[in-house]
Coordinates of C-alpha atoms (C1' of nucleotides) in Angstrom, one line a residue:
Chain G
M1 CA 7.0 18.7 32.1
R2 CA 9.4 17.4 34.2
W3 CA 11.5 15.9 31.4
F4 CA 11.8 19.6 30.3
L5 CA 13.5 20.8 33.5
L6 CA 15.5 17.8 33.3
G7 CA 17.1 18.6 30.1
V8 CA 17.9 22.2 31.2
S9 CA 19.4 20.7 34.5
T10 CA 21.5 18.2 32.6
K11 CA 22.9 21.2 30.2
L12 CA 26.2 20.7 31.9
K13 CA 26.8 17.2 30.5
P14 CA 25.4 17.6 27.0
Q15 CA 27.6 15.1 25.4
S16 CA 26.5 12.2 27.6
F17 CA 22.9 13.6 27.5
R18 CA 22.5 13.5 23.8
P19 CA 22.2 10.2 22.7
L20 CA 19.2 9.8 24.9
M21 CA 17.5 13.3 24.0
S22 CA 18.1 12.7 20.3
Q23 CA 16.8 9.3 20.2
V24 CA 14.0 9.0 17.7
R25 CA 10.6 8.0 19.5
V26 CA 7.7 7.2 16.9
R27 CA 4.1 6.1 17.7
F28 CA 1.5 4.6 16.0
A29 CA -2.1 5.4 17.5
P30 CA -4.9 3.7 16.3
S31 CA -8.3 3.9 17.8
P32 CA -10.2 0.3 18.4
T33 CA -13.2 1.2 16.5
G34 CA -13.3 -0.9 13.4
F35 CA -11.2 -3.2 11.3
F36 CA -7.6 -2.7 10.8
H37 CA -7.6 -0.6 7.6
I38 CA -4.7 -0.7 4.8
G39 CA -4.0 2.8 5.2
S40 CA -3.6 2.6 8.8
A41 CA -1.2 -0.6 8.2
R42 CA 0.9 1.7 6.0
T43 CA 1.0 4.4 8.7
A44 CA 2.2 2.0 11.3
L45 CA 4.6 0.5 8.7
F46 CA 5.9 3.9 8.1
N47 CA 6.4 4.6 11.9
W48 CA 7.9 1.3 12.4
L49 CA 10.5 1.3 9.5
Y50 CA 11.7 4.7 10.7
A51 CA 12.2 3.6 14.2
R52 CA 14.0 0.5 13.3
H53 CA 16.0 2.7 10.5
T54 CA 17.1 5.0 13.2
G55 CA 17.4 2.8 15.9
G56 CA 14.6 4.5 18.0
V57 CA 11.6 3.4 19.7
F58 CA 8.3 2.3 18.2
I59 CA 5.2 2.9 20.7
L60 CA 1.8 1.8 20.2
R61 CA -1.0 3.6 22.0
I62 CA -4.2 3.0 21.6
E63 CA -6.6 5.9 21.3
D64 CA -9.8 4.7 22.8
T65 CA -11.6 7.8 24.2
D66 CA -14.4 7.3 22.1
K67 CA -16.4 5.0 24.3
E68 CA -19.5 4.8 22.0
R69 CA -17.4 2.9 19.1
N70 CA -14.7 1.3 21.3
S71 CA -14.4 -2.7 21.2
E72 CA -12.2 -5.3 22.6
R73 CA -12.5 -7.5 19.5
F74 CA -11.2 -4.6 17.3
L75 CA -8.2 -3.9 20.0
Q76 CA -7.2 -7.6 19.8
L77 CA -7.4 -7.1 15.8
I78 CA -4.7 -4.3 16.0
Y79 CA -2.5 -6.7 17.8
D80 CA -3.0 -9.4 15.6
S81 CA -2.5 -7.5 12.5
L82 CA 0.5 -5.7 13.8
T83 CA 2.1 -8.9 14.8
W84 CA 0.9 -10.9 11.5
L85 CA 2.8 -8.0 9.5
G86 CA 5.9 -8.3 11.5
M87 CA 5.6 -5.0 13.2
D88 CA 6.9 -5.4 16.6
W89 CA 6.4 -2.4 18.8
D90 CA 8.8 -1.6 22.0
E91 CA 6.9 0.3 24.3
G92 CA 2.8 -0.2 24.4
P93 CA 0.1 -2.7 25.7
K94 CA 1.6 -6.4 25.2
P95 CA 0.6 -8.3 22.0
D96 CA -1.5 -10.7 24.1
G97 CA -3.4 -7.6 25.6
K98 CA -2.3 -8.6 29.2
G99 CA 0.0 -6.0 30.6
E100 CA 2.2 -3.4 29.3
R101 CA 5.9 -2.6 28.6
G102 CA 7.6 1.0 28.5
D103 CA 8.2 3.9 31.2
F104 CA 5.6 6.0 29.7
G105 CA 2.4 4.3 30.1
P106 CA -0.3 3.6 30.7
Y107 CA -0.6 3.5 26.7
R108 CA -4.3 3.1 26.5
Q109 CA -6.0 6.6 26.6
S110 CA -8.8 5.3 28.7
Q111 CA -6.5 4.7 31.4
R112 CA -4.7 8.0 31.3
G113 CA -7.5 10.0 32.7
A114 CA -5.5 12.0 35.5
I115 CA -2.7 12.9 33.2
Y116 CA -5.2 14.8 31.0
E117 CA -6.6 16.2 34.0
D118 CA -3.6 17.5 35.2
Y119 CA -2.9 19.3 31.8
K120 CA -6.3 20.7 31.7
Q121 CA -5.6 22.4 35.3
K122 CA -2.2 23.8 33.8
L123 CA -4.2 25.3 30.7
L124 CA -6.9 26.6 32.9
A125 CA -4.3 28.0 35.4
A126 CA -2.6 29.6 32.8
G127 CA -5.7 31.2 31.4
R128 CA -5.2 29.3 28.0
A129 CA -8.6 27.3 28.7
Y130 CA -12.1 28.5 29.8
E131 CA -15.6 26.5 30.3
K132 CA -18.2 27.2 27.8
D133 CA -21.5 25.4 27.9
G134 CA -20.2 22.8 30.0
A135 CA -17.2 22.0 27.6
I136 CA -13.7 22.9 28.1
W137 CA -12.3 25.3 25.4
F138 CA -8.8 26.0 24.3
K139 CA -8.1 29.7 24.0
L140 CA -6.5 31.5 21.4
L141 CA -4.4 34.4 22.1
G142 CA -5.5 37.6 19.6
E143 CA -8.3 40.2 19.0
R144 CA -11.8 38.5 18.9
Y145 CA -14.4 39.2 16.0
R146 CA -17.7 37.7 14.7
V147 CA -18.4 36.4 11.4
F148 CA -21.0 34.1 9.8
D149 CA -19.6 30.6 8.6
D150 CA -21.2 29.7 5.0
H151 CA -20.2 26.0 5.8
R152 CA -21.7 25.6 9.2
K153 CA -24.4 27.9 8.9
K154 CA -24.0 30.0 11.8
E155 CA -22.4 32.9 13.3
V156 CA -18.7 31.9 15.0
E157 CA -16.1 33.9 17.0
K158 CA -12.8 34.2 15.2
V159 CA -9.5 35.0 16.6
K160 CA -7.0 37.6 14.7
C161 CA -3.7 35.6 15.1
E162 CA -0.3 34.8 13.1
P163 CA -0.9 31.7 10.7
V164 CA 0.7 28.6 12.2
V165 CA 4.0 27.5 10.5
I166 CA 4.6 23.9 10.3
D167 CA 7.8 22.8 9.1
D168 CA 6.7 19.3 7.9
K169 CA 9.6 16.7 6.9
I170 CA 7.7 15.5 4.1
R171 CA 5.6 18.7 2.7
G172 CA 8.0 21.1 3.4
R173 CA 7.0 24.6 5.1
V174 CA 3.3 24.8 5.5
E175 CA 1.3 27.6 6.8
R176 CA -2.3 27.2 8.1
M177 CA -4.8 29.8 10.0
E178 CA -6.0 28.4 13.0
D179 CA -8.4 31.2 14.1
E180 CA -11.1 29.8 16.4
D181 CA -11.0 28.3 19.7
F182 CA -11.8 24.5 20.0
V183 CA -12.9 22.2 22.5
I184 CA -10.6 20.1 24.5
F185 CA -12.7 18.6 26.9
R186 CA -16.6 17.6 26.1
S187 CA -19.3 18.5 28.2
D188 CA -19.6 15.0 29.4
G189 CA -16.0 15.4 30.8
N190 CA -14.2 13.6 28.2
P191 CA -11.1 14.9 26.4
V192 CA -10.9 14.9 22.8
F193 CA -8.5 13.5 20.4
H194 CA -6.5 16.9 19.6
F195 CA -5.7 17.3 23.3
V196 CA -5.3 13.8 24.1
N197 CA -2.9 13.3 21.2
V198 CA -0.8 16.1 22.0
V199 CA -0.7 15.4 25.9
D200 CA 0.3 11.7 25.0
D201 CA 2.9 12.7 22.5
I202 CA 4.6 15.1 25.2
T203 CA 4.4 12.5 28.0
M204 CA 5.4 9.8 25.8
K205 CA 8.5 11.8 24.7
V206 CA 7.7 11.4 21.0
S207 CA 10.2 12.9 18.7
H208 CA 8.7 12.4 15.3
I209 CA 4.9 12.3 14.1
I210 CA 4.4 10.4 11.0
R211 CA 0.7 10.2 10.1
G212 CA -1.5 10.5 7.2
E213 CA -2.0 13.8 5.3
D214 CA -5.5 13.9 6.6
H215 CA -4.2 15.0 9.7
L216 CA -2.4 18.0 8.2
S217 CA -5.0 20.4 8.8
N218 CA -5.3 19.1 12.3
T219 CA -1.6 20.1 13.0
S220 CA -2.1 23.7 13.5
K221 CA -4.3 23.0 16.3
H222 CA -1.6 20.7 17.9
V223 CA 1.0 23.2 17.5
R224 CA -1.1 25.9 19.3
L225 CA -1.5 23.3 22.0
Y226 CA 1.9 22.4 22.2
E227 CA 2.8 26.5 22.5
G228 CA 0.0 26.6 24.9
L229 CA 1.7 24.1 27.0
G230 CA 5.0 25.7 26.8
V231 CA 6.6 22.7 24.7
T232 CA 8.5 22.7 21.3
P233 CA 6.5 20.7 18.9
P234 CA 8.1 17.2 17.5
V235 CA 9.0 16.8 13.9
F236 CA 6.0 16.5 11.7
A237 CA 6.0 14.1 8.7
H238 CA 2.7 13.9 6.9
I239 CA 2.6 10.9 4.4
P240 CA 0.5 10.8 1.4
L241 CA -3.1 8.9 1.5
I242 CA -3.9 5.3 -0.1
L243 CA -6.9 6.1 -2.7
K244 CA -9.1 3.8 -4.4
S245 CA -7.9 2.3 -7.7
P246 CA -9.4 3.6 -10.8
E247 CA -11.9 0.5 -11.0
M248 CA -12.8 1.1 -7.6
G249 CA -14.0 4.6 -8.0
Q250 CA -12.9 7.8 -6.6
G251 CA -11.5 9.2 -3.2
K252 CA -9.3 7.6 -0.6
M253 CA -9.8 4.1 0.1
S254 CA -12.5 3.6 2.9
K255 CA -13.5 0.3 5.1
R256 CA -16.1 -0.5 2.5
D257 CA -13.7 -0.7 -0.5
K258 CA -12.7 -4.5 -1.5
G259 CA -9.0 -4.9 -0.3
A260 CA -9.3 -2.2 2.2
L261 CA -8.8 -4.4 5.3
I262 CA -5.8 -6.2 6.4
E263 CA -8.1 -8.9 7.8
E264 CA -8.9 -9.8 4.1
Y265 CA -5.3 -10.6 3.2
Q266 CA -4.9 -12.6 6.1
Q267 CA -7.7 -14.7 5.4
R268 CA -6.8 -14.8 1.7
R269 CA -3.3 -16.2 2.8
F270 CA -1.4 -13.7 1.3
L271 CA 2.2 -13.6 2.4
P272 CA 2.7 -10.5 5.2
E273 CA 6.1 -10.0 3.9
A274 CA 4.5 -9.4 0.3
L275 CA 1.8 -6.9 1.5
V276 CA 4.2 -5.0 3.5
N277 CA 6.8 -5.0 0.8
Y278 CA 3.9 -3.7 -1.4
L279 CA 2.7 -1.3 1.1
A280 CA 6.2 0.2 1.6
L281 CA 6.4 0.9 -2.2
L282 CA 3.0 3.0 -1.8
G283 CA 4.7 6.6 -1.4
W284 CA 8.2 5.3 -0.9
N285 CA 10.9 3.7 -3.2
P286 CA 14.5 3.0 -2.8
G287 CA 15.8 5.3 -5.1
D288 CA 16.6 2.5 -7.7
D289 CA 14.6 0.3 -9.8
R290 CA 14.2 -2.5 -7.0
E291 CA 10.9 -3.2 -6.1
K292 CA 10.8 -6.8 -4.5
M293 CA 13.2 -6.2 -1.5
P294 CA 13.8 -8.1 1.9
I295 CA 12.3 -6.0 4.8
A296 CA 15.8 -5.5 6.2
D297 CA 16.8 -3.7 2.9
I298 CA 13.6 -1.3 3.3
V299 CA 14.4 -0.8 6.8
R300 CA 18.1 0.2 5.7
L301 CA 17.0 2.1 2.8
F302 CA 13.8 3.9 4.2
D303 CA 13.6 7.5 5.5
L304 CA 11.4 10.4 5.6
P305 CA 12.9 12.6 2.8
G306 CA 12.5 9.6 0.2
V307 CA 8.5 9.9 1.0
N308 CA 6.4 11.1 -1.9
Q309 CA 4.2 13.8 -1.4
S310 CA 1.3 12.6 -3.8
N311 CA -1.3 10.2 -3.1
A312 CA -1.2 6.9 -4.5
K313 CA -3.8 4.7 -5.9
F314 CA -4.1 0.9 -4.5
D315 CA -3.6 -1.8 -7.3
P316 CA -4.6 -5.0 -6.3
K317 CA -2.8 -6.4 -9.3
K318 CA 0.4 -5.4 -8.3
L319 CA 0.0 -6.7 -4.7
A320 CA -0.9 -10.0 -6.3
H321 CA 2.3 -9.9 -8.5
L322 CA 4.7 -9.1 -5.3
N323 CA 2.6 -12.0 -3.6
M324 CA 3.4 -14.6 -6.3
A325 CA 7.0 -13.6 -6.4
Y326 CA 7.2 -14.0 -2.7
L327 CA 5.5 -17.4 -2.9
L328 CA 7.6 -18.9 -5.8
E329 CA 10.9 -18.3 -3.7
Q330 CA 9.6 -20.0 -0.5
P331 CA 11.8 -22.9 0.7
A332 CA 9.5 -26.1 0.6
E333 CA 9.4 -26.6 4.2
R334 CA 7.6 -23.2 4.5
F335 CA 5.4 -24.0 1.6
I336 CA 4.2 -27.2 3.1
A337 CA 3.9 -25.4 6.4
L338 CA 1.8 -22.5 4.6
A339 CA -0.4 -25.0 2.8
K340 CA -1.0 -27.0 5.8
A341 CA -2.5 -24.1 7.6
Y342 CA -4.5 -23.0 4.5
F343 CA -6.2 -26.5 4.2
A344 CA -6.7 -26.7 8.1
T345 CA -9.4 -24.0 7.3
Q346 CA -10.9 -25.3 4.4
P347 CA -14.2 -27.3 4.7
N348 CA -14.3 -30.6 3.4
A349 CA -10.6 -30.6 2.7
G350 CA -9.3 -34.3 1.9
A351 CA -6.1 -32.8 1.9
A352 CA -6.1 -32.3 5.7
L353 CA -6.4 -35.9 6.3
A354 CA -3.8 -36.7 3.4
D355 CA -0.6 -38.8 4.0
D356 CA 2.2 -36.4 4.9
G357 CA 4.4 -37.6 2.2
Y358 CA 1.7 -37.6 -0.6
F359 CA 0.8 -34.1 0.7
R360 CA 4.2 -33.0 0.3
E361 CA 4.6 -34.5 -3.5
V362 CA 1.3 -32.5 -4.6
M363 CA 2.5 -29.4 -3.0
A364 CA 5.8 -29.7 -4.6
L365 CA 3.6 -29.6 -8.2
A366 CA 1.6 -26.8 -7.0
Q367 CA 4.2 -24.1 -5.6
P368 CA 5.7 -23.3 -8.9
K369 CA 2.3 -22.8 -10.6
I370 CA -0.1 -21.0 -8.2
K371 CA 0.0 -17.5 -8.0
G372 CA -1.6 -17.2 -4.5
L373 CA -2.2 -19.8 -1.6
E374 CA -5.8 -19.2 -2.0
E375 CA -5.8 -21.0 -5.0
L376 CA -4.3 -24.0 -3.9
G377 CA -7.8 -25.7 -3.0
G378 CA -9.0 -25.5 -6.6
Y379 CA -5.6 -26.5 -7.8
T380 CA -5.0 -29.5 -6.2
V381 CA -8.8 -31.0 -5.5
Y382 CA -8.4 -34.0 -7.9
F383 CA -5.4 -35.2 -5.9
F384 CA -7.3 -35.6 -2.7
A385 CA -10.8 -36.6 -4.0
E386 CA -12.4 -38.7 -7.0
D387 CA -15.6 -36.5 -7.2
F388 CA -13.4 -33.4 -8.8
P389 CA -15.2 -31.2 -11.1
V390 CA -14.9 -31.4 -14.6
D391 CA -14.8 -28.1 -16.8
E392 CA -17.4 -28.7 -19.1
K393 CA -15.9 -26.1 -21.6
V394 CA -12.3 -27.5 -21.5
K395 CA -14.1 -30.9 -22.2
A396 CA -15.8 -29.5 -25.3
K397 CA -12.6 -28.3 -26.5
V398 CA -10.7 -31.6 -25.9
M399 CA -13.3 -33.7 -27.4
T400 CA -13.4 -31.8 -30.9
K401 CA -9.7 -32.2 -31.4
G402 CA -8.3 -35.9 -33.2
D403 CA -10.0 -38.9 -31.7
P404 CA -9.5 -38.6 -28.2
K405 CA -11.7 -41.4 -27.4
A406 CA -9.6 -43.8 -29.4
R407 CA -6.4 -42.0 -27.8
L408 CA -7.9 -43.0 -24.4
G409 CA -8.5 -46.5 -25.2
E410 CA -4.9 -47.2 -26.5
L411 CA -3.3 -45.4 -23.2
I412 CA -5.3 -47.5 -20.8
A413 CA -4.1 -50.6 -23.0
A414 CA -0.6 -49.3 -22.7
L415 CA -0.6 -48.2 -19.2
A416 CA 0.2 -51.3 -17.4
G417 CA 3.4 -51.6 -19.3
F418 CA 4.3 -47.8 -18.1
D419 CA 7.4 -47.4 -15.7
F420 CA 5.7 -44.9 -13.1
S421 CA 9.1 -44.8 -11.3
S422 CA 9.9 -41.1 -12.3
D423 CA 8.5 -38.1 -14.4
I424 CA 11.3 -39.2 -17.4
A425 CA 10.2 -42.8 -17.5
I426 CA 6.3 -41.8 -17.6
E427 CA 7.4 -39.3 -20.5
E428 CA 9.4 -42.0 -22.5
G429 CA 6.0 -44.6 -21.8
L430 CA 3.8 -41.7 -23.4
K431 CA 6.5 -40.8 -26.2
A432 CA 6.8 -44.5 -27.2
L433 CA 3.2 -45.2 -27.3
A434 CA 2.7 -41.9 -29.4
A435 CA 5.5 -42.7 -31.9
K436 CA 4.3 -46.4 -32.1
N437 CA 0.8 -44.8 -33.4
G438 CA 2.4 -42.5 -35.7
L439 CA 1.1 -39.5 -33.1
G440 CA 2.3 -36.7 -30.9
F441 CA 2.7 -36.4 -27.2
G442 CA 0.0 -33.8 -27.1
D443 CA -2.7 -36.3 -28.5
Y444 CA -2.3 -38.4 -25.6
Q445 CA -1.7 -35.6 -23.0
A446 CA -4.9 -33.0 -23.7
V447 CA -7.4 -36.1 -23.3
A448 CA -5.4 -38.0 -20.2
R449 CA -5.4 -34.8 -18.3
L450 CA -9.0 -34.1 -18.7
A451 CA -9.9 -37.6 -17.6
V452 CA -7.4 -37.6 -14.6
S453 CA -7.8 -34.1 -13.5
G454 CA -11.0 -32.6 -15.1
T455 CA -9.3 -29.4 -16.2
N456 CA -6.4 -28.2 -18.7
V457 CA -4.8 -26.2 -15.7
G458 CA -2.2 -28.0 -13.8
P459 CA 1.1 -29.5 -13.2
S460 CA 3.0 -31.5 -16.0
I461 CA 0.9 -34.6 -17.0
T462 CA 4.1 -36.7 -16.0
G463 CA 4.1 -35.5 -12.4
M464 CA 0.6 -35.7 -12.1
F465 CA 0.7 -39.5 -13.2
R466 CA 3.5 -40.2 -10.9
V467 CA 2.0 -38.5 -7.7
L468 CA -1.7 -39.9 -8.3
G469 CA -0.2 -43.3 -9.3
R470 CA -0.7 -46.0 -11.6
D471 CA -3.8 -47.5 -10.2
R472 CA -5.6 -44.1 -9.7
V473 CA -4.6 -42.9 -12.9
Q474 CA -5.7 -46.4 -14.7
R475 CA -9.2 -45.9 -12.8
R476 CA -9.9 -42.5 -13.8
L477 CA -8.9 -43.2 -17.6
E478 CA -11.6 -46.0 -17.7
K479 CA -14.2 -44.0 -15.6
F480 CA -13.8 -41.4 -18.1
L481 CA -13.9 -43.4 -20.9
V482 CA -17.1 -45.1 -20.2
T483 CA -18.9 -41.5 -20.1
L484 CA -18.0 -40.5 -23.6
P485 CA -20.7 -41.1 -26.2
G486 CA -20.9 -43.3 -29.2
Chain X
rG1 C1' -18.3 28.0 0.7
rU2 C1' -13.4 28.6 3.1
rC3 C1' -8.4 26.5 4.0
rC4 C1' -4.5 23.0 3.1
rC5 C1' -1.9 19.6 0.2
rC6 C1' -0.8 17.2 -4.5
rA7 C1' 0.0 17.0 -10.2
rU8 C1' 5.0 12.1 -15.4
rC9 C1' 2.5 6.0 -19.5
rG10 C1' -4.5 2.9 -17.1
rU11 C1' -1.5 2.1 -11.9
rC12 C1' 3.2 2.5 -8.6
rU13 C1' 7.0 5.2 -9.9
rA14 C1' 12.7 6.9 -11.6
rG15 C1' 14.4 11.8 -13.3
rC16 C1' 12.8 17.7 -10.7
rC17 C1' 16.3 20.0 -5.4
rC18 C1' 21.2 21.5 -8.8
rG19 C1' 17.2 23.3 -16.5
rG20 C1' 20.1 20.4 -22.0
rU21 C1' 17.8 12.0 -21.1
rU22 C1' 16.0 8.4 -27.5
rA23 C1' 11.8 10.6 -20.2
rG24 C1' 14.0 4.7 -17.4
rG25 C1' 11.7 0.7 -14.5
rA26 C1' 7.6 -2.2 -12.6
rC27 C1' 2.1 -4.0 -12.5
rA28 C1' -1.5 -4.3 -16.1
rC29 C1' -2.6 -5.0 -21.4
rC30 C1' -1.0 -7.1 -26.5
rA31 C1' 2.0 -9.8 -29.5
rC32 C1' 6.1 -13.5 -30.1
rC33 C1' 9.6 -17.4 -28.2
rC34 C1' 10.1 -21.0 -24.3
rU35 C1' 6.6 -25.5 -23.7
rU36 C1' 3.2 -31.3 -22.6
rU37 C1' -1.6 -28.1 -20.5
rC38 C1' -1.6 -24.1 -17.3
rA39 C1' 1.7 -21.0 -15.3
rC40 C1' 6.4 -19.2 -14.5
rG41 C1' 10.4 -17.2 -17.6
rG42 C1' 12.4 -14.3 -21.8
rU43 C1' 12.0 -10.7 -25.9
rG44 C1' 9.1 -7.1 -28.0
rA45 C1' 5.4 -3.3 -29.0
rG46 C1' 1.8 0.2 -27.4
rA47 C1' 1.3 3.9 -23.4
rA48 C1' 2.9 9.9 -19.9
rC49 C1' 5.6 15.2 -18.6
rC50 C1' -2.7 18.5 -17.2
rG51 C1' -3.4 23.2 -19.5
rG52 C1' -1.7 28.4 -20.3
rG53 C1' 1.6 32.1 -19.6
rG54 C1' 6.4 33.6 -18.1
rU55 C1' 12.1 33.3 -17.4
rU56 C1' 15.8 30.9 -20.4
rC57 C1' 20.0 29.7 -26.5
rG58 C1' 17.0 25.5 -24.0
rA59 C1' 11.8 23.8 -19.4
rA60 C1' 9.2 17.4 -17.0
rU61 C1' 12.5 20.4 -14.2
rC62 C1' 12.3 27.3 -12.0
rC63 C1' 8.0 31.1 -11.2
rC64 C1' 2.8 32.5 -11.9
rC65 C1' -2.5 31.7 -13.3
rG66 C1' -5.8 28.3 -14.6
rU67 C1' -7.8 23.4 -14.6
rG68 C1' -7.9 18.5 -12.1
rG69 C1' -7.3 15.3 -7.9
rG70 C1' -7.2 14.7 -2.6
rG71 C1' -7.9 16.2 2.2
rA72 C1' -9.8 19.2 6.5
rC73 C1' -13.5 22.4 8.4
rG74 C1' -17.5 18.1 15.2
rC75 C1' -18.3 18.3 22.3
rC76 C1' -15.4 11.5 15.9
rA77 C1' -10.5 9.8 16.0

RNA sequence: GUCCCCAUCGUCUAGCCCGGUUAGGACACCACCCUUUCACGGUGAGAACCGGGGUUCGAAUCCCCGUGGGGACGCCA
């Protein structure tokens, strides 16, 4: 508790000391026991936003006291996910896991045993903790009595005391009774969550605890612990939870739910800024009708009082929509880079081997059309392979209209005379052909598109022709023609 | 079972604090327009104040009670 004494001793110079004392220090404290959950990401985000908004410090602390379930793989996943989402931390383990930065470490609880031991001794010495059944319990102050607990089906000892009052930045005043001693060190000697959480927040000088509402009922324990340790608790802000969308069922999002893991969005090539933007909107809004916003604007506008009190249901469709909007506005260079990264992970991707200039042209056609990078492979197959799939449903539909076979023949015959130098030139060629035969552009467009791409979904026929080139178009048209009956 | 939190369109939400709005926006859905397919885009439609009591001239807004939803009740975090 040295900082506490320090605060008192520097009382003579409150002005100069104030900036340091009032600096916001928030932390995100995940445990590496599973995949990185979307709810965790949102909690991290709100902490990060608050730190950046206030010019404070964002701390990453690893709560790895559960030796059974910890894994290095999940630990690395935390670093990677935060980094991918663009949430940098000022103190904590370095993103590569090698070493730490910050003056209040270690930042992994597994390395803070001596500190917990120290604080345990303090409580023991003060008579606020005792041993029972090999474990160390925190002792509440007040008159004791025994009562049968229906839920746990056993008699328990309770303590008569005043309710804990929590002044929550988001919930307002919350009162909760904390009337049972609780374990702070297990009989195996390891400290439990409530204790390490509080000790770490004290020693790391955390000023604001921003966490999920599921912790609200733990907070009374934590407040008692702060009191027992003689420390004023930090500011609490309990944010609403993310619930399943109606299609997914009831309750809060769990790891098993589709779309619950950050890893999934990374694999599906979502843009991290779109995901972050969406997550920010779950339980917060800028106060006007804006939804799609650069992160700098979110940082500037974000504040704790603006956070909602009610839980929000996760909507994959809205996320997808935001993602599309972001994708649409990417500069060509970034889109190309994203596309290259995507194709590098695709099996049998002719795209990865394609000529760079050609690849760029194809991507220029695809960018304004696709809704997500994950569609890129399917959307562009026929640009990179001759054995592209043919959509039989589309084929059946196209073949019933007019006389597509005749149109195809006419087009093949006329193609040699086409000017392939630009979309407009190709369009003129097609229009001239249609006019000559007293028909419309669409009469040729539908069947040509089918023959060349195997589907009715895609870029403009002119752009498609131009990029594919006359020879390939010609070959595909002829190849398709011979498969037609009669 | 006990305790805590929450409650506006299907979903995210504005409005609530400081009572008077045709209760606004977005996603989704539907229609139409644009169009050379498919998208994007544009226009429009449908869609909500959980219920009941109070207070008030007047309640989405303030109060109470129900109900509903969520969370917590571990030697997990």
